[in-house]
Amino acid sequence: MASTPSQPLRMILIGPPGAGKGTQAPNLVEKFDAAHLATGDMLRSQIAKGTALGVAAKEIMDNGGLVSDDIMVGMIKDELTNNPACKNGFILDGFPRTIPQAEKLDQMLKEQGTPLQAAIELKVDDDLLVARITGRLIHQASGRSYHKLFNPPKVPMTDDVTGEPLVQRSDDNEESLKKRLTAYHDQTEPIVDFYKKTGIWSGVDASQQPATVWEDILKALN
């Protein structure tokens, strides 16, 4: 499956924390000129714009709750309808996380006439993820990610592009990661079987060097 002007890229990236979604998504955006729809970015955007969905989501989050599946699917629908960057397709990152979410997303996309073409799973063992995550550095404004050992910035703790400082997320520690991995295995891994049944799933060994992972993603998409 190659993305063309008449057939924009429509895919999701699946993978545990530290699998490399934040590294590979910008490559996909550049290659296919598609929009990167990350869950956190969409929430922040809708809240900042004061949309009905954003107001509802903020109220739930302020009360310590989880934003409903319907609100998240509504946000994605809004992005696909109103975000010019989506004209050449989209890469969904961080959603769906559960089978009910996957079912709601599929229903909405089919109603829009834009069904998913690919679900790429980045596969990595938990032990390697712990090593990756505890050394991860983030440029907050862009979401670019680095690693103290595996992918260090040219200047320590400094973004290569802007020269702005990098940060380490407060939840990028071993104890927090193990909780997040447990949640991923329990809640999100089952959607792999869901997409295998639809015939759009491909698995990529994400323990390799980022450039090799990228080559394997392109092979899966073609």
Coordinates of N, CA and C in Angstrom, one line a residue:
M1 N 0.8 -1.2 0.0 CA 0.0 0.0 0.0 C 0.9 1.2 0.0
A2 N 0.9 2.0 -1.1 CA 1.6 3.2 -1.2 C 0.7 4.4 -1.1
S3 N 1.1 5.4 -0.4 CA 0.3 6.6 -0.3 C 0.4 7.5 -1.6
T4 N -0.7 7.8 -2.2 CA -0.6 8.7 -3.3 C -1.6 9.8 -3.1
P5 N -1.6 10.9 -4.0 CA -2.5 12.0 -3.8 C -3.9 11.5 -3.8
S6 N -4.3 10.5 -4.6 CA -5.6 10.0 -4.7 C -5.9 9.0 -3.6
Q7 N -4.9 8.6 -2.8 CA -5.1 7.6 -1.8 C -4.3 8.0 -0.6
P8 N -4.7 9.0 0.2 CA -3.9 9.5 1.3 C -3.6 8.4 2.4
L9 N -2.5 8.5 3.1 CA -2.2 7.6 4.1 C -3.1 7.7 5.3
R10 N -3.7 6.5 5.8 CA -4.5 6.5 6.9 C -4.1 5.3 7.8
M11 N -3.4 5.6 8.9 CA -2.9 4.5 9.7 C -2.8 4.8 11.2
I12 N -2.6 3.8 12.0 CA -2.3 4.0 13.4 C -1.0 3.4 13.7
L13 N -0.3 4.0 14.7 CA 0.9 3.4 15.3 C 0.6 2.8 16.6
I14 N 0.9 1.6 16.8 CA 0.7 0.9 18.1 C 2.0 0.5 18.7
G15 N 2.2 0.7 20.0 CA 3.4 0.3 20.6 C 3.4 0.7 22.1
P16 N 4.2 0.0 22.9 CA 4.3 0.4 24.3 C 5.1 1.7 24.5
P17 N 5.1 2.3 25.7 CA 5.9 3.5 25.9 C 7.4 3.2 25.6
G18 N 8.0 4.0 24.8 CA 9.4 3.8 24.5 C 9.7 3.0 23.3
A19 N 8.6 2.6 22.6 CA 8.8 1.7 21.4 C 9.4 2.5 20.2
G20 N 9.2 3.9 20.3 CA 9.8 4.7 19.2 C 8.7 5.4 18.3
K21 N 7.5 5.4 18.8 CA 6.4 6.1 18.1 C 6.8 7.6 17.9
G22 N 7.3 8.2 18.9 CA 7.7 9.6 18.8 C 8.8 9.9 17.9
T23 N 9.6 8.9 17.6 CA 10.7 9.0 16.7 C 10.2 8.8 15.2
Q24 N 9.4 7.8 15.0 CA 9.0 7.4 13.7 C 7.8 8.2 13.1
A25 N 7.0 8.8 14.0 CA 5.8 9.6 13.5 C 6.3 10.8 12.7
P26 N 7.3 11.5 13.1 CA 7.7 12.7 12.3 C 8.3 12.2 10.9
N27 N 8.9 11.0 10.8 CA 9.3 10.5 9.6 C 8.1 10.2 8.6
L28 N 7.1 9.7 9.2 CA 5.9 9.4 8.4 C 5.2 10.7 7.9
V29 N 5.2 11.7 8.8 CA 4.6 13.0 8.4 C 5.4 13.6 7.3
E30 N 6.7 13.6 7.3 CA 7.6 14.2 6.3 C 7.4 13.4 5.0
K31 N 7.4 12.1 5.1 CA 7.4 11.2 3.9 C 6.1 11.3 3.1
F32 N 5.0 11.3 3.9 CA 3.6 11.2 3.3 C 2.8 12.5 3.4
D33 N 3.4 13.6 4.0 CA 2.8 14.9 4.1 C 1.4 14.7 4.8
A34 N 1.3 13.8 5.8 CA 0.1 13.5 6.5 C 0.1 14.2 7.9
A35 N -1.0 14.2 8.5 CA -1.1 14.9 9.8 C -0.8 13.8 10.9
H36 N 0.0 14.2 12.0 CA 0.2 13.4 13.1 C -0.8 13.7 14.2
L37 N -1.7 12.8 14.4 CA -2.8 13.1 15.4 C -2.5 12.3 16.7
A38 N -1.8 13.0 17.6 CA -1.4 12.4 18.9 C -2.5 12.8 19.9
T39 N -2.9 11.8 20.7 CA -4.0 12.0 21.7 C -3.8 13.3 22.5
G40 N -2.6 13.4 23.1 CA -2.4 14.6 24.0 C -2.5 15.9 23.3
D41 N -1.9 15.9 22.1 CA -1.9 17.1 21.3 C -3.3 17.5 20.9
M42 N -4.2 16.5 20.5 CA -5.5 16.8 20.2 C -6.3 17.4 21.4
L43 N -6.1 16.8 22.5 CA -6.8 17.2 23.7 C -6.4 18.7 24.0
R44 N -5.1 19.0 24.0 CA -4.7 20.3 24.3 C -5.2 21.3 23.3
S45 N -5.2 20.9 22.0 CA -5.7 21.8 21.0 C -7.2 22.1 21.2
Q46 N -8.0 21.1 21.4 CA -9.4 21.3 21.6 C -9.7 22.2 22.9
I47 N -9.0 22.0 23.9 CA -9.1 22.7 25.2 C -8.7 24.2 24.9
A48 N -7.6 24.4 24.2 CA -7.1 25.7 23.9 C -8.1 26.5 23.1
K49 N -8.8 25.8 22.1 CA -9.7 26.5 21.2 C -11.1 26.7 21.9
G50 N -11.3 26.0 23.0 CA -12.5 26.2 23.7 C -13.7 25.6 23.0
T51 N -13.5 24.5 22.3 CA -14.6 23.8 21.6 C -15.4 23.1 22.6
A52 N -16.6 22.7 22.2 CA -17.5 22.0 23.1 C -16.9 20.7 23.6
L53 N -16.2 20.0 22.6 CA -15.5 18.8 23.0 C -14.3 19.1 24.0
G54 N -13.6 20.2 23.8 CA -12.5 20.6 24.7 C -13.0 21.0 26.0
V55 N -14.1 21.7 26.1 CA -14.7 22.1 27.4 C -15.1 20.8 28.2
A56 N -15.8 19.9 27.5 CA -16.2 18.7 28.1 C -15.0 17.8 28.6
A57 N -14.0 17.8 27.8 CA -12.8 17.0 28.2 C -12.1 17.6 29.4
K58 N -12.0 18.9 29.4 CA -11.3 19.6 30.5 C -12.0 19.4 31.8
E59 N -13.3 19.5 31.8 CA -14.1 19.3 33.0 C -13.9 17.9 33.6
I60 N -13.8 16.9 32.7 CA -13.6 15.5 33.1 C -12.2 15.4 33.7
M61 N -11.2 15.9 33.0 CA -9.8 15.8 33.4 C -9.6 16.6 34.7
D62 N -10.2 17.7 34.9 CA -10.1 18.5 36.1 C -10.6 17.8 37.3
N63 N -11.6 16.9 37.1 CA -12.1 16.1 38.1 C -11.5 14.7 38.3
G64 N -10.3 14.6 37.6 CA -9.5 13.3 37.7 C -10.1 12.2 36.9
G65 N -11.0 12.4 36.0 CA -11.6 11.3 35.2 C -10.9 11.1 33.9
L66 N -11.3 10.0 33.2 CA -10.7 9.7 31.9 C -11.7 10.2 30.8
V67 N -11.2 10.8 29.8 CA -12.0 11.4 28.8 C -12.7 10.2 28.0
S68 N -13.9 10.3 27.8 CA -14.7 9.2 27.2 C -14.3 8.9 25.8
D69 N -14.6 7.6 25.4 CA -14.3 7.2 24.0 C -15.0 8.1 23.0
D70 N -16.3 8.4 23.3 CA -17.0 9.2 22.4 C -16.4 10.6 22.1
I71 N -15.9 11.2 23.2 CA -15.3 12.5 23.1 C -14.0 12.4 22.2
M72 N -13.2 11.4 22.5 CA -12.0 11.2 21.7 C -12.3 11.0 20.2
V73 N -13.2 10.1 20.0 CA -13.6 9.9 18.5 C -14.1 11.2 17.9
G74 N -14.9 11.9 18.7 CA -15.4 13.2 18.2 C -14.3 14.2 17.9
M75 N -13.2 14.2 18.7 CA -12.1 15.0 18.4 C -11.4 14.6 17.2
I76 N -11.2 13.3 17.0 CA -10.5 12.8 15.7 C -11.4 13.2 14.5
K77 N -12.7 13.1 14.6 CA -13.6 13.5 13.5 C -13.5 14.9 13.2
D78 N -13.4 15.8 14.3 CA -13.2 17.2 14.1 C -11.9 17.5 13.4
E79 N -10.8 16.8 13.8 CA -9.5 17.1 13.1 C -9.6 16.7 11.7
L80 N -10.2 15.5 11.4 CA -10.3 15.1 10.0 C -11.1 16.0 9.1
T81 N -12.1 16.7 9.7 CA -13.0 17.6 9.0 C -12.4 19.0 8.8
N82 N -11.7 19.5 9.9 CA -11.3 20.9 9.9 C -9.8 21.2 9.9
N83 N -9.0 20.1 10.0 CA -7.6 20.3 10.0 C -7.0 20.2 8.6
P84 N -6.6 21.2 7.9 CA -6.1 21.1 6.5 C -5.0 20.1 6.4
A85 N -4.2 19.9 7.4 CA -3.1 18.9 7.4 C -3.6 17.5 7.1
C86 N -4.8 17.2 7.4 CA -5.4 15.9 7.2 C -5.8 15.6 5.8
K87 N -5.6 16.5 4.9 CA -6.1 16.3 3.5 C -5.2 15.2 2.8
N88 N -4.0 15.0 3.3 CA -3.2 13.9 2.7 C -3.1 12.7 3.7
G89 N -4.1 12.6 4.6 CA -4.1 11.5 5.5 C -3.7 11.8 6.9
F90 N -3.5 10.7 7.7 CA -3.2 10.9 9.1 C -2.5 9.7 9.7
I91 N -1.7 10.0 10.7 CA -1.1 9.0 11.5 C -1.6 9.1 13.0
L92 N -2.4 8.1 13.4 CA -3.0 8.2 14.8 C -2.0 7.6 15.7
D93 N -1.8 8.3 16.8 CA -0.7 7.9 17.8 C -1.3 8.1 19.2
G94 N -1.5 6.9 19.9 CA -2.1 7.0 21.3 C -3.6 6.7 21.3
F95 N -4.2 6.5 20.2 CA -5.6 6.1 20.1 C -5.8 5.3 18.9
P96 N -6.5 4.2 18.9 CA -7.2 3.6 20.1 C -6.3 2.8 21.0
R97 N -6.7 2.8 22.3 CA -6.0 2.0 23.3 C -6.7 0.8 23.8
T98 N -8.0 0.7 23.4 CA -8.8 -0.5 23.8 C -9.7 -0.9 22.6
I99 N -10.2 -2.2 22.7 CA -11.0 -2.7 21.6 C -12.3 -1.8 21.4
P100 N -13.0 -1.4 22.5 CA -14.2 -0.6 22.3 C -13.8 0.7 21.5
Q101 N -12.6 1.3 21.9 CA -12.2 2.5 21.1 C -11.9 2.2 19.7
A102 N -11.3 1.0 19.4 CA -11.0 0.7 18.0 C -12.3 0.5 17.3
E103 N -13.3 -0.1 17.9 CA -14.6 -0.3 17.2 C -15.3 1.0 16.9
K104 N -15.3 1.9 17.9 CA -15.9 3.2 17.6 C -15.2 4.0 16.5
L105 N -13.8 3.9 16.6 CA -13.0 4.6 15.6 C -13.3 4.0 14.2
D106 N -13.3 2.7 14.1 CA -13.6 2.1 12.8 C -15.0 2.5 12.2
Q107 N -16.0 2.5 13.1 CA -17.3 2.9 12.7 C -17.4 4.3 12.2
M108 N -16.7 5.2 12.9 CA -16.7 6.6 12.5 C -16.0 6.8 11.2
L109 N -14.8 6.2 11.0 CA -14.0 6.3 9.8 C -14.8 5.7 8.6
K110 N -15.5 4.6 8.8 CA -16.2 4.1 7.7 C -17.4 5.0 7.3
E111 N -18.0 5.6 8.3 CA -19.1 6.6 8.0 C -18.6 7.7 7.2
Q112 N -17.3 8.1 7.5 CA -16.7 9.2 6.8 C -16.1 8.8 5.4
G113 N -16.1 7.5 5.1 CA -15.5 7.0 3.9 C -14.0 7.0 3.9
T114 N -13.4 7.0 5.1 CA -12.0 7.0 5.2 C -11.5 5.9 6.1
P115 N -11.7 4.7 5.8 CA -11.3 3.6 6.7 C -9.7 3.5 6.8
L116 N -9.3 2.9 7.9 CA -7.8 2.7 8.1 C -7.3 1.8 7.0
Q117 N -6.0 2.1 6.6 CA -5.3 1.3 5.6 C -4.3 0.4 6.3
A118 N -3.8 0.9 7.4 CA -2.7 0.1 8.1 C -2.6 0.4 9.6
A119 N -2.3 -0.7 10.3 CA -2.0 -0.6 11.7 C -0.6 -1.2 12.0
I120 N 0.3 -0.4 12.3 CA 1.7 -0.8 12.4 C 2.0 -0.9 13.9
E121 N 2.4 -2.1 14.3 CA 2.8 -2.4 15.7 C 4.3 -2.4 15.9
L122 N 4.8 -1.5 16.7 CA 6.3 -1.5 17.1 C 6.5 -2.4 18.3
K123 N 7.2 -3.5 18.0 CA 7.3 -4.5 19.0 C 8.7 -4.5 19.7
V124 N 8.7 -4.4 21.0 CA 9.9 -4.3 21.8 C 9.7 -5.1 23.1
D125 N 10.8 -5.8 23.6 CA 10.7 -6.5 24.9 C 10.7 -5.4 26.0
D126 N 10.0 -5.8 27.1 CA 9.9 -4.9 28.3 C 11.2 -4.5 28.8
D127 N 12.2 -5.4 28.9 CA 13.5 -5.1 29.5 C 14.2 -4.0 28.8
L128 N 14.1 -4.0 27.5 CA 14.8 -3.0 26.6 C 14.0 -1.7 26.8
L129 N 12.7 -1.7 26.9 CA 12.0 -0.5 27.1 C 12.3 0.3 28.4
V130 N 12.6 -0.5 29.5 CA 13.0 0.1 30.7 C 14.3 0.9 30.5
A131 N 15.3 0.3 29.8 CA 16.5 1.0 29.5 C 16.3 2.2 28.6
R132 N 15.4 2.1 27.7 CA 15.2 3.2 26.8 C 14.5 4.4 27.5
I133 N 13.4 4.1 28.2 CA 12.6 5.1 28.8 C 13.4 5.9 29.9
T134 N 14.1 5.2 30.7 CA 14.8 5.9 31.8 C 15.9 6.9 31.4
G135 N 16.2 6.8 30.1 CA 17.2 7.7 29.5 C 16.6 8.7 28.5
R136 N 15.3 8.7 28.4 CA 14.6 9.5 27.3 C 14.6 11.0 27.7
L137 N 14.8 11.8 26.7 CA 14.8 13.3 26.8 C 13.8 13.8 25.7
I138 N 13.1 14.8 26.1 CA 12.0 15.3 25.2 C 12.2 16.8 25.0
H139 N 12.0 17.3 23.8 CA 11.8 18.7 23.5 C 10.3 19.0 23.5
Q140 N 9.9 19.7 24.5 CA 8.4 19.8 24.8 C 7.6 20.4 23.7
A141 N 8.2 21.5 23.1 CA 7.4 22.2 22.1 C 7.1 21.4 20.8
S142 N 8.1 20.6 20.4 CA 7.9 19.8 19.2 C 7.6 18.3 19.4
G143 N 7.9 17.8 20.6 CA 7.7 16.4 20.8 C 8.9 15.6 20.4
R144 N 10.0 16.2 19.8 CA 11.1 15.4 19.4 C 11.7 14.7 20.6
S145 N 12.2 13.5 20.4 CA 12.7 12.7 21.5 C 14.1 12.3 21.3
Y146 N 14.9 12.2 22.3 CA 16.3 11.8 22.3 C 16.5 10.8 23.4
H147 N 17.8 10.3 23.5 CA 18.1 9.4 24.5 C 19.5 9.6 24.9
K148 N 19.7 9.6 26.2 CA 21.1 9.9 26.8 C 22.1 8.9 26.2
L149 N 21.8 7.7 25.9 CA 22.7 6.7 25.4 C 22.5 6.3 24.0
F150 N 21.3 6.1 23.6 CA 21.0 5.5 22.2 C 20.9 6.6 21.1
N151 N 20.5 7.8 21.5 CA 20.2 8.8 20.5 C 20.5 10.2 21.2
P152 N 21.7 10.5 21.6 CA 22.0 11.7 22.4 C 21.9 12.9 21.5
P153 N 21.5 14.1 22.0 CA 21.5 15.3 21.3 C 23.0 15.7 21.0
K154 N 23.2 16.6 20.0 CA 24.6 17.0 19.7 C 25.2 17.8 20.9
V155 N 24.4 18.6 21.6 CA 24.8 19.3 22.8 C 24.0 18.7 23.9
P156 N 24.6 18.3 25.0 CA 23.9 17.7 26.1 C 22.7 18.5 26.6
M157 N 21.5 17.8 26.7 CA 20.3 18.4 27.2 C 19.8 19.6 26.4
T158 N 20.1 19.6 25.1 CA 19.8 20.7 24.2 C 19.2 20.2 22.9
D159 N 18.0 20.7 22.4 CA 17.4 20.3 21.2 C 18.3 20.6 20.0
D160 N 18.5 19.7 19.1 CA 19.4 19.9 17.9 C 18.8 21.0 17.0
V161 N 17.5 21.1 16.9 CA 16.9 22.0 15.9 C 16.8 23.5 16.5
T162 N 16.3 23.6 17.7 CA 16.0 25.0 18.2 C 17.1 25.5 19.2
G163 N 17.9 24.5 19.8 CA 18.8 24.9 20.8 C 18.1 25.1 22.2
E164 N 16.8 24.8 22.2 CA 16.1 24.9 23.5 C 16.4 23.8 24.4
P165 N 16.2 23.9 25.7 CA 16.5 22.8 26.7 C 15.6 21.6 26.5
L166 N 16.2 20.4 26.8 CA 15.4 19.2 26.8 C 15.0 18.9 28.2
V167 N 13.9 18.1 28.4 CA 13.5 17.7 29.7 C 13.3 16.2 29.8
Q168 N 13.3 15.7 31.0 CA 13.0 14.3 31.2 C 11.6 14.3 31.9
R169 N 10.7 13.5 31.3 CA 9.3 13.5 31.9 C 9.3 12.9 33.2
S170 N 8.5 13.4 34.1 CA 8.5 13.0 35.5 C 8.1 11.5 35.6
D171 N 7.3 11.0 34.7 CA 6.9 9.6 34.7 C 7.9 8.6 34.0
D172 N 9.0 9.2 33.5 CA 10.0 8.3 32.8 C 11.0 7.8 33.9
N173 N 10.4 7.0 34.8 CA 11.2 6.2 35.8 C 10.8 4.8 35.8
E174 N 11.6 3.9 36.4 CA 11.4 2.5 36.2 C 10.0 2.1 36.9
E175 N 9.7 2.6 38.1 CA 8.5 2.2 38.7 C 7.3 2.6 38.0
S176 N 7.3 3.9 37.5 CA 6.1 4.4 36.7 C 6.0 3.6 35.4
L177 N 7.1 3.3 34.8 CA 7.1 2.7 33.5 C 6.5 1.3 33.6
K178 N 6.8 0.5 34.7 CA 6.3 -0.8 34.8 C 4.8 -0.8 35.0
K179 N 4.3 0.2 35.6 CA 2.8 0.4 35.7 C 2.2 0.7 34.3
R180 N 2.9 1.5 33.6 CA 2.4 1.9 32.2 C 2.4 0.7 31.3
L181 N 3.5 -0.2 31.4 CA 3.6 -1.3 30.6 C 2.5 -2.4 30.9
T182 N 2.2 -2.5 32.2 CA 1.2 -3.4 32.7 C -0.2 -3.0 32.1
A183 N -0.4 -1.7 32.1 CA -1.7 -1.2 31.5 C -1.7 -1.4 30.0
Y184 N -0.5 -1.2 29.4 CA -0.5 -1.4 27.9 C -0.8 -2.9 27.6
H185 N -0.1 -3.8 28.3 CA -0.3 -5.2 28.0 C -1.8 -5.7 28.2
D186 N -2.4 -5.1 29.3 CA -3.7 -5.5 29.7 C -4.8 -4.9 28.7
Q187 N -4.6 -3.6 28.4 CA -5.6 -2.8 27.7 C -5.4 -2.7 26.2
T188 N -4.2 -2.4 25.8 CA -3.9 -2.0 24.4 C -3.5 -3.2 23.5
E189 N -2.7 -4.1 24.1 CA -2.2 -5.2 23.2 C -3.4 -6.0 22.6
P190 N -4.5 -6.2 23.2 CA -5.6 -6.9 22.6 C -6.1 -6.3 21.2
I191 N -5.8 -5.0 21.0 CA -6.2 -4.4 19.7 C -5.4 -4.9 18.6
V192 N -4.2 -5.5 18.9 CA -3.4 -6.1 17.8 C -4.2 -7.2 17.2
D193 N -4.8 -8.0 18.0 CA -5.6 -9.1 17.4 C -6.8 -8.6 16.6
F194 N -7.4 -7.5 17.1 CA -8.5 -6.8 16.4 C -8.1 -6.4 15.0
Y195 N -6.9 -5.8 14.9 CA -6.5 -5.3 13.6 C -5.9 -6.5 12.7
K196 N -5.4 -7.5 13.4 CA -5.0 -8.7 12.6 C -6.2 -9.3 11.8
K197 N -7.3 -9.3 12.5 CA -8.5 -9.9 11.9 C -9.0 -9.1 10.7
T198 N -8.7 -7.8 10.7 CA -9.2 -6.9 9.6 C -8.2 -7.0 8.5
G199 N -7.0 -7.5 8.7 CA -6.0 -7.7 7.6 C -5.1 -6.5 7.4
I200 N -5.2 -5.5 8.2 CA -4.3 -4.3 8.0 C -3.1 -4.2 8.9
W201 N -3.0 -5.2 9.8 CA -1.9 -5.2 10.8 C -0.5 -5.6 10.2
S202 N 0.5 -4.9 10.7 CA 1.9 -5.4 10.4 C 2.7 -5.2 11.6
G203 N 3.6 -6.1 11.9 CA 4.5 -6.0 13.1 C 5.9 -5.6 12.7
V204 N 6.5 -4.7 13.4 CA 7.9 -4.3 13.1 C 8.7 -4.4 14.3
D205 N 9.9 -5.0 14.2 CA 10.9 -5.2 15.3 C 11.5 -3.8 15.6
A206 N 11.0 -3.2 16.7 CA 11.4 -1.9 17.1 C 12.6 -1.9 18.0
S207 N 13.3 -3.0 18.2 CA 14.5 -3.1 19.0 C 15.7 -2.7 18.2
Q208 N 15.5 -2.6 16.9 CA 16.6 -2.3 15.9 C 16.9 -0.8 16.0
Q209 N 18.0 -0.4 15.2 CA 18.3 1.0 15.1 C 17.1 1.7 14.4
P210 N 16.9 3.0 14.8 CA 15.8 3.7 14.3 C 15.7 3.7 12.7
A211 N 16.9 3.8 12.1 CA 16.9 3.9 10.6 C 16.4 2.5 10.0
T212 N 16.7 1.4 10.7 CA 16.3 0.1 10.2 C 14.8 0.0 10.5
V213 N 14.3 0.4 11.7 CA 12.9 0.4 12.0 C 12.1 1.2 10.9
W214 N 12.6 2.3 10.5 CA 12.0 3.2 9.5 C 11.9 2.4 8.2
E215 N 12.9 1.7 7.8 CA 12.9 1.0 6.5 C 11.9 -0.1 6.6
D216 N 11.8 -0.8 7.8 CA 10.8 -1.9 7.9 C 9.3 -1.3 7.9
I217 N 9.1 -0.1 8.4 CA 7.8 0.5 8.4 C 7.4 0.8 6.9
L218 N 8.4 1.3 6.2 CA 8.1 1.6 4.8 C 7.7 0.3 4.0
K219 N 8.5 -0.8 4.3 CA 8.2 -2.1 3.7 C 6.8 -2.5 4.0
A220 N 6.4 -2.4 5.3 CA 5.1 -2.8 5.7 C 4.0 -2.0 5.0
L221 N 4.2 -0.7 4.8 CA 3.3 0.2 4.1 C 3.2 -0.1 2.6
N222 N 4.2 -0.7 2.1 CA 4.2 -0.9 0.6 C 4.0 -2.4 0.3

